[in-house]
Structures are given as C-alpha cells and as structure tokens.
Short mmCIF file of C-alpha atoms in Angstrom, two decimals:
data_model
loop_
_atom_site.label_atom_id
_atom_site.label_comp_id
_atom_site.label_asym_id
_atom_site.label_seq_id
_atom_site.Cartn_x
_atom_site.Cartn_y
_atom_site.Cartn_z
CA MET I 154 -43.70 1.96 -24.14
CA THR I 155 -40.75 3.79 -25.62
CA GLY I 156 -41.36 6.74 -23.31
CA ARG I 157 -41.49 4.49 -20.25
CA LEU I 158 -38.23 2.75 -21.26
CA GLU I 159 -36.54 6.08 -21.85
CA ARG I 160 -37.69 7.37 -18.47
CA THR I 161 -36.49 4.19 -16.75
CA VAL I 162 -33.05 4.45 -18.37
CA THR I 163 -32.83 8.13 -17.43
CA TYR I 164 -33.67 7.47 -13.80
CA GLY I 165 -31.24 4.55 -13.74
CA ILE I 166 -28.39 6.75 -14.98
CA LEU I 167 -29.28 9.48 -12.47
CA LEU I 168 -29.33 6.97 -9.63
CA LEU I 169 -25.96 5.60 -10.71
CA PHE I 170 -24.34 9.03 -10.72
CA ALA I 171 -26.04 9.90 -7.42
CA ALA I 172 -24.60 6.73 -5.86
CA LEU I 173 -21.13 7.55 -7.22
CA SER I 174 -21.38 11.08 -5.83
CA LEU I 175 -22.64 10.03 -2.40
CA THR I 176 -20.18 7.17 -1.86
CA PRO I 177 -17.31 9.46 -0.70
CA VAL I 178 -19.74 11.30 1.60
CA ALA I 179 -20.89 8.01 3.10
CA GLY I 180 -17.26 6.97 3.57
CA ILE I 181 -16.40 10.21 5.41
CA LEU I 182 -19.45 9.92 7.67
CA SER I 183 -18.70 6.27 8.37
CA THR I 184 -15.13 7.11 9.34
CA ALA I 185 -16.22 10.11 11.42
CA PHE I 186 -18.53 7.94 13.52
CA GLY I 187 -16.03 5.07 13.80
CA ARG I 188 -13.60 4.26 16.54
CA GLN I 189 -10.62 6.56 16.94
CA SER I 190 -8.25 3.62 17.12
CA SER I 191 -9.27 2.38 13.68
CA LEU I 192 -6.77 3.02 10.87
CA ASP I 193 -9.00 1.65 8.12
CA THR I 194 -9.73 4.41 5.62
CA GLY I 195 -12.08 2.30 3.50
CA PHE I 196 -15.86 2.31 3.67
CA SER I 197 -17.32 0.28 6.54
CA LEU I 198 -20.34 0.61 8.74
CA PRO I 199 -19.44 2.02 12.16
CA ASP I 200 -20.16 -0.09 15.23
CA GLY I 201 -22.32 2.60 16.82
CA LEU I 202 -22.37 6.36 16.52
CA ASN I 203 -19.31 7.73 18.29
CA TRP I 204 -20.38 11.35 18.73
CA ALA I 205 -17.39 11.89 20.99
CA ASN I 206 -15.20 12.10 17.88
CA PHE I 207 -16.76 15.44 16.99
CA ALA I 208 -16.38 16.84 20.49
CA ASP I 209 -12.78 15.63 20.62
CA ALA I 210 -11.93 17.11 17.23
CA TRP I 211 -13.67 20.37 18.17
CA THR I 212 -11.65 20.68 21.39
CA ARG I 213 -8.26 19.44 20.24
CA GLY I 214 -8.36 21.30 16.95
CA HIS I 215 -9.62 24.65 18.35
CA PHE I 216 -12.27 24.65 15.64
CA GLY I 217 -14.51 26.92 17.65
CA THR I 218 -12.08 29.79 17.04
CA TYR I 219 -11.48 28.83 13.42
CA LEU I 220 -15.20 28.55 12.67
CA SER I 221 -15.95 31.94 14.20
CA ASN I 222 -13.14 33.47 12.12
CA SER I 223 -14.47 31.86 8.94
CA VAL I 224 -18.02 32.99 9.66
CA LEU I 225 -16.86 36.56 10.25
CA VAL I 226 -14.78 36.64 7.06
CA ALA I 227 -17.37 34.87 4.89
CA VAL I 228 -20.29 37.03 6.04
CA ALA I 229 -18.27 40.22 5.57
CA VAL I 230 -17.13 39.20 2.08
CA VAL I 231 -20.66 38.18 1.04
CA LEU I 232 -22.22 41.39 2.32
CA VAL I 233 -19.65 43.75 0.83
CA THR I 234 -19.52 41.86 -2.47
CA SER I 235 -23.31 41.91 -2.78
CA LEU I 236 -23.64 45.60 -1.88
CA LEU I 237 -20.96 46.61 -4.37
CA SER I 238 -21.88 44.17 -7.15
CA LEU I 239 -25.53 45.21 -7.41
CA PRO I 240 -25.07 48.93 -8.22
CA ALA I 241 -21.99 48.24 -10.37
CA ALA I 242 -23.81 45.56 -12.38
CA TYR I 243 -26.86 47.81 -12.69
CA ALA I 244 -24.71 50.61 -14.04
CA CYS I 245 -22.99 48.31 -16.54
CA GLY I 246 -26.13 46.46 -17.60
CA VAL I 247 -28.90 49.06 -17.60
CA MET I 248 -27.47 52.55 -17.57
CA ARG I 249 -25.77 54.01 -20.62
CA PHE I 250 -22.76 56.27 -20.15
CA PRO I 251 -19.39 56.74 -21.89
CA GLY I 252 -17.00 53.94 -21.02
CA SER I 253 -19.62 51.58 -19.58
CA GLY I 254 -18.46 48.72 -21.81
CA LEU I 255 -14.81 49.30 -20.92
CA LEU I 256 -15.67 49.42 -17.24
CA PHE I 257 -17.51 46.10 -17.45
CA TYR I 258 -14.68 44.35 -19.28
CA THR I 259 -12.28 45.68 -16.68
CA PHE I 260 -14.33 43.81 -14.09
CA VAL I 261 -14.38 40.70 -16.28
CA LEU I 262 -10.59 40.89 -16.55
CA GLY I 263 -10.51 40.12 -12.84
CA LEU I 264 -11.97 36.68 -13.56
CA THR I 265 -8.99 35.80 -15.76
CA LEU I 266 -6.23 36.70 -13.28
CA PRO I 267 -4.93 33.66 -11.38
CA GLN I 268 -4.75 34.07 -7.64
CA GLU I 269 -1.25 32.60 -7.53
CA ALA I 270 0.04 35.52 -9.62
CA LEU I 271 -1.41 38.12 -7.27
CA VAL I 272 -0.90 36.69 -3.81
CA VAL I 273 2.79 37.61 -3.41
CA PRO I 274 2.58 41.31 -4.43
CA LEU I 275 -0.68 41.53 -2.52
CA TYR I 276 1.07 40.22 0.59
CA PHE I 277 3.76 42.92 0.38
CA ASP I 278 1.14 45.62 -0.15
CA LEU I 279 -0.87 44.52 2.87
CA ARG I 280 2.26 44.13 4.97
CA TYR I 281 3.24 47.72 4.07
CA TRP I 282 -0.12 48.88 5.42
CA GLN I 283 0.30 46.59 8.47
CA LEU I 284 -2.82 44.60 7.61
CA THR I 285 -1.31 41.11 7.62
CA ASP I 286 -2.43 38.87 10.49
CA THR I 287 -5.73 40.75 10.63
CA TYR I 288 -9.21 40.01 9.35
CA TRP I 289 -8.78 42.75 6.76
CA ALA I 290 -6.02 40.74 5.09
CA LEU I 291 -8.63 38.05 4.39
CA ILE I 292 -11.70 40.20 3.74
CA LEU I 293 -10.31 42.80 1.33
CA PRO I 294 -8.57 40.50 -1.20
CA GLN I 295 -11.42 37.98 -1.28
CA THR I 296 -13.96 40.76 -1.73
CA ALA I 297 -11.99 42.11 -4.68
CA GLN I 298 -11.81 38.63 -6.22
CA SER I 299 -15.50 37.95 -5.74
CA LEU I 300 -16.53 41.38 -7.01
CA ALA I 301 -15.52 40.52 -10.58
CA PHE I 302 -17.84 37.51 -10.61
CA GLY I 303 -20.59 39.40 -8.80
CA VAL I 304 -20.68 42.17 -11.41
CA PHE I 305 -20.58 39.65 -14.27
CA TRP I 306 -23.37 37.53 -12.76
CA MET I 307 -25.74 40.32 -11.77
CA ARG I 308 -25.21 42.22 -15.04
CA SER I 309 -26.48 39.16 -16.89
CA TYR I 310 -29.61 39.24 -14.74
CA PHE I 311 -30.20 42.98 -15.17
CA ARG I 312 -29.83 42.72 -18.94
CA SER I 313 -32.46 39.95 -19.01
CA VAL I 314 -35.06 42.12 -17.26
CA PRO I 315 -37.71 43.34 -19.74
CA ALA I 316 -37.19 46.97 -20.66
CA SER I 317 -40.89 47.60 -19.97
CA VAL I 318 -40.34 46.88 -16.27
CA ILE I 319 -37.66 49.54 -15.97
CA GLU I 320 -39.65 52.01 -18.06
CA ALA I 321 -42.75 51.47 -15.90
CA ALA I 322 -40.73 52.14 -12.75
CA ARG I 323 -39.36 55.35 -14.20
CA LEU I 324 -42.82 56.48 -15.33
CA ASP I 325 -43.96 56.01 -11.74
CA GLY I 326 -41.27 58.47 -10.68
CA ALA I 327 -38.64 56.03 -9.42
CA SER I 328 -35.04 57.18 -9.67
CA SER I 329 -32.28 54.88 -10.88
CA TRP I 330 -31.44 54.09 -7.28
CA GLY I 331 -35.08 53.38 -6.45
CA THR I 332 -35.51 51.23 -9.56
CA LEU I 333 -32.54 49.12 -8.51
CA TRP I 334 -33.43 48.52 -4.86
CA ARG I 335 -37.22 48.62 -4.98
CA VAL I 336 -37.91 46.84 -8.27
CA LEU I 337 -35.00 44.89 -9.71
CA VAL I 338 -33.44 43.50 -6.53
CA PRO I 339 -36.74 42.06 -5.16
CA MET I 340 -37.42 40.54 -8.60
CA GLY I 341 -33.91 39.08 -8.73
CA ARG I 342 -33.86 37.25 -5.41
CA PRO I 343 -32.95 33.91 -7.07
CA ALA I 344 -29.97 35.52 -8.83
CA VAL I 345 -28.87 37.28 -5.63
CA SER I 346 -29.26 34.04 -3.64
CA THR I 347 -27.10 32.22 -6.18
CA LEU I 348 -24.47 34.93 -5.86
CA VAL I 349 -24.57 34.65 -2.06
CA VAL I 350 -24.17 30.86 -2.07
CA ILE I 351 -21.31 30.85 -4.58
CA VAL I 352 -19.37 33.65 -2.89
CA PHE I 353 -19.92 32.09 0.53
CA MET I 354 -18.58 28.73 -0.69
CA TRP I 355 -15.55 30.34 -2.33
CA THR I 356 -14.74 32.37 0.77
CA TRP I 357 -15.31 29.50 3.18
CA ASN I 358 -13.03 27.15 1.24
CA GLU I 359 -10.27 29.67 0.56
CA PHE I 360 -6.90 28.25 1.64
CA LEU I 361 -4.05 29.98 -0.20
CA MET I 362 -4.96 33.51 0.84
CA ALA I 363 -5.30 32.50 4.49
CA LEU I 364 -2.03 30.56 4.37
CA VAL I 365 -0.07 33.52 3.03
CA MET I 366 -1.73 36.40 4.86
CA VAL I 367 -2.19 34.86 8.31
CA SER I 368 0.47 33.39 10.55
CA ASP I 369 -1.29 34.11 13.83
CA GLU I 370 -3.38 31.18 15.08
CA ALA I 371 -6.02 33.55 16.43
CA HIS I 372 -6.94 34.57 12.85
CA ARG I 373 -6.84 31.18 11.13
CA THR I 374 -9.85 30.05 9.15
CA VAL I 375 -11.18 26.50 9.05
CA PRO I 376 -9.35 25.26 5.89
CA LEU I 377 -6.04 26.44 7.32
CA GLY I 378 -6.91 25.06 10.74
CA LEU I 379 -7.80 21.70 9.23
CA ALA I 380 -4.43 21.56 7.43
CA PHE I 381 -2.54 22.11 10.70
CA PHE I 382 -4.84 19.66 12.47
CA GLN I 383 -4.13 17.04 9.81
CA GLY I 384 -0.40 17.49 10.27
CA GLN I 385 -0.72 16.87 14.00
CA HIS I 386 -3.17 13.94 13.79
CA SER I 387 -2.36 12.34 10.46
CA SER I 388 -2.90 8.78 11.74
CA GLU I 389 -6.19 9.45 13.55
CA THR I 390 -8.58 9.09 10.63
CA ALA I 391 -11.73 9.25 12.75
CA LEU I 392 -10.75 12.64 14.15
CA LEU I 393 -9.79 13.94 10.71
CA ALA I 394 -13.09 12.79 9.24
CA ALA I 395 -15.03 14.34 12.12
CA ALA I 396 -13.17 17.65 11.66
CA SER I 397 -13.90 17.58 7.92
CA VAL I 398 -17.61 17.12 8.60
CA LEU I 399 -17.59 19.99 11.09
CA ILE I 400 -16.07 22.49 8.67
CA ALA I 401 -18.26 21.37 5.75
CA LEU I 402 -21.49 21.59 7.74
CA PRO I 403 -21.98 25.40 7.50
CA VAL I 404 -21.71 25.28 3.69
CA VAL I 405 -24.25 22.45 3.57
CA ILE I 406 -26.62 24.41 5.82
CA VAL I 407 -26.35 27.55 3.67
CA TYR I 408 -27.00 25.55 0.52
CA VAL I 409 -29.96 23.67 2.01
CA VAL I 410 -31.56 26.91 3.21
CA LEU I 411 -31.10 28.65 -0.16
CA GLN I 412 -31.25 25.63 -2.48
CA ARG I 413 -34.61 26.48 -4.04
CA ARG I 414 -33.60 30.00 -4.97
CA PHE I 415 -30.10 28.82 -5.91
CA ILE I 416 -31.43 26.29 -8.42
CA GLU I 417 -33.98 28.79 -9.70
CA GLY I 418 -31.25 31.37 -10.17
CA MET I 419 -29.05 28.88 -12.03
CA LEU I 420 -31.76 27.56 -14.35
CA THR I 421 -33.98 30.56 -14.98
CA GLY I 422 -33.48 34.22 -15.66
CA ALA I 423 -35.65 37.15 -14.76
CA VAL I 424 -39.25 37.72 -15.84
CA LYS I 425 -39.70 37.17 -19.58
CA GLU I 426 -42.03 39.07 -21.84
#
C-alpha cells in the first residue's frame, strides 16, 4: 500500500511539473493559430486553426533565408566540432604523452571564458581578416566555443570505456586511429548523439555572435531575424508567435529524432565491466 501511495504521489508531482512546463508552449501555439487582429497575449483556445499566420510570418519575415543560413551554420559547426572533438578527446583521455593533462585543462579553460569578454576583440580580429558579414564569422567562433565542451564531454566517455576493450583492439592489430573510429566511436553513439544535439541547440540559438559579426541581412540567422521581425511587428502577437514556432521547430525535430540516444548518453556511460 505504501509503495502504491508513493508511486501515486510521484506521478502526481511529475504531472504537475509537466503541466507547468507545457503551459507556455500551449500559450504560444494558441496565439500562433489565433487571429492576427487579436492583441490578447494570454492563453485562450483559438477559434480555428489559422495556418495562414505561418505563411504570412514566413513571407514577411524572410525566414526562408534566415533558416537556410542557420541550417548551414549549425550543420557546419556540429560537423567540425564533432570531427575535432573526437580525436582530441581520445588523445586526452586514452593516450599518454607529456603535457596531456595540461592540454586537456587548456580546453576546459575555454568553458570558463564568458562570450561577452571575447566578442569585441574577436570582432576586430575577424574584421582584420575581412571575415565579418560572412558565414565564417559565425562558424569559426562558435566551433571554437563548442570545441571546449566537445573535448570535455567525449573525454569523459573515453575514460569510462573498459581498458580491456582498447587492449583487445590493439591485440587485433588496430592502430590508435583505427581503435578510435572503428571501435570507440560506434560504441559511443549515445555520447556522440548527445554532443550533436547540445551543440546544434547552442549554435541554433546563438544571438550575440550573430548580432555583432553580421550586419548584412543576407547572412542573418533565425534568432537575429526574429529580433528584427519583432521590432517591426511588435503589436502583431499572432505573427510573432507563428515566427517563434517556425524557428523552434528544427530544434524540436532534431531532439525528437535523437531523443533516445540523447537520453541514453545523458544517463548512461559506456560499456561497464
């Protein structure tokens, strides 16, 4: 009886927090499907599904261009971060060489540096190399920022791999490079998927870097585009809500596709002996 009561209370608390978390989402969706003339920002059921709000926001806000820019930047940052983080984390976590600990803590130091302290000198550096108002001005800094987390995250996974797995691969004649890509990376798909999701979300939602580095509308990303759109349509809540749903949808899709491996990577480590 005690176990049933405890389970009931647990589920009740979880449902309460789920309702609190989903209420803002329901409010945004309700506003997005409402009438464009409505100025009510509170939660109310829409009188029909006004899909035209999304088409109108897409056209008037030029979100097609902004979304394509964000996809290009996010995919590039995720790919480069993953390709660089894996061998660097493998070297810091598995291989032993002079200065490996110092090298790792140098990467970790990147997690402690606030972006606000770096963005101004970084802007002048990129302007000197004539990279501002280009995709490189968004890809290179965000890759460098994400690389620190990528090395830290994947090193934790590599250090949790049983030593017998690595020794068996080497006895079979695998080189360090082969052990990494043929053994450890396939085993660590949950950890890699978690890295991909987190870096994608960070890159997709990045606002400050895009605001400082990009002044050309052709290179704006969706957070920056939404800010300008909000300034032009501040009283049209239905359009703003529809635009918010549009730019959040890719992140939701990525998470839904990778949610199983993401949760597995967050809650479990590698194979345990």
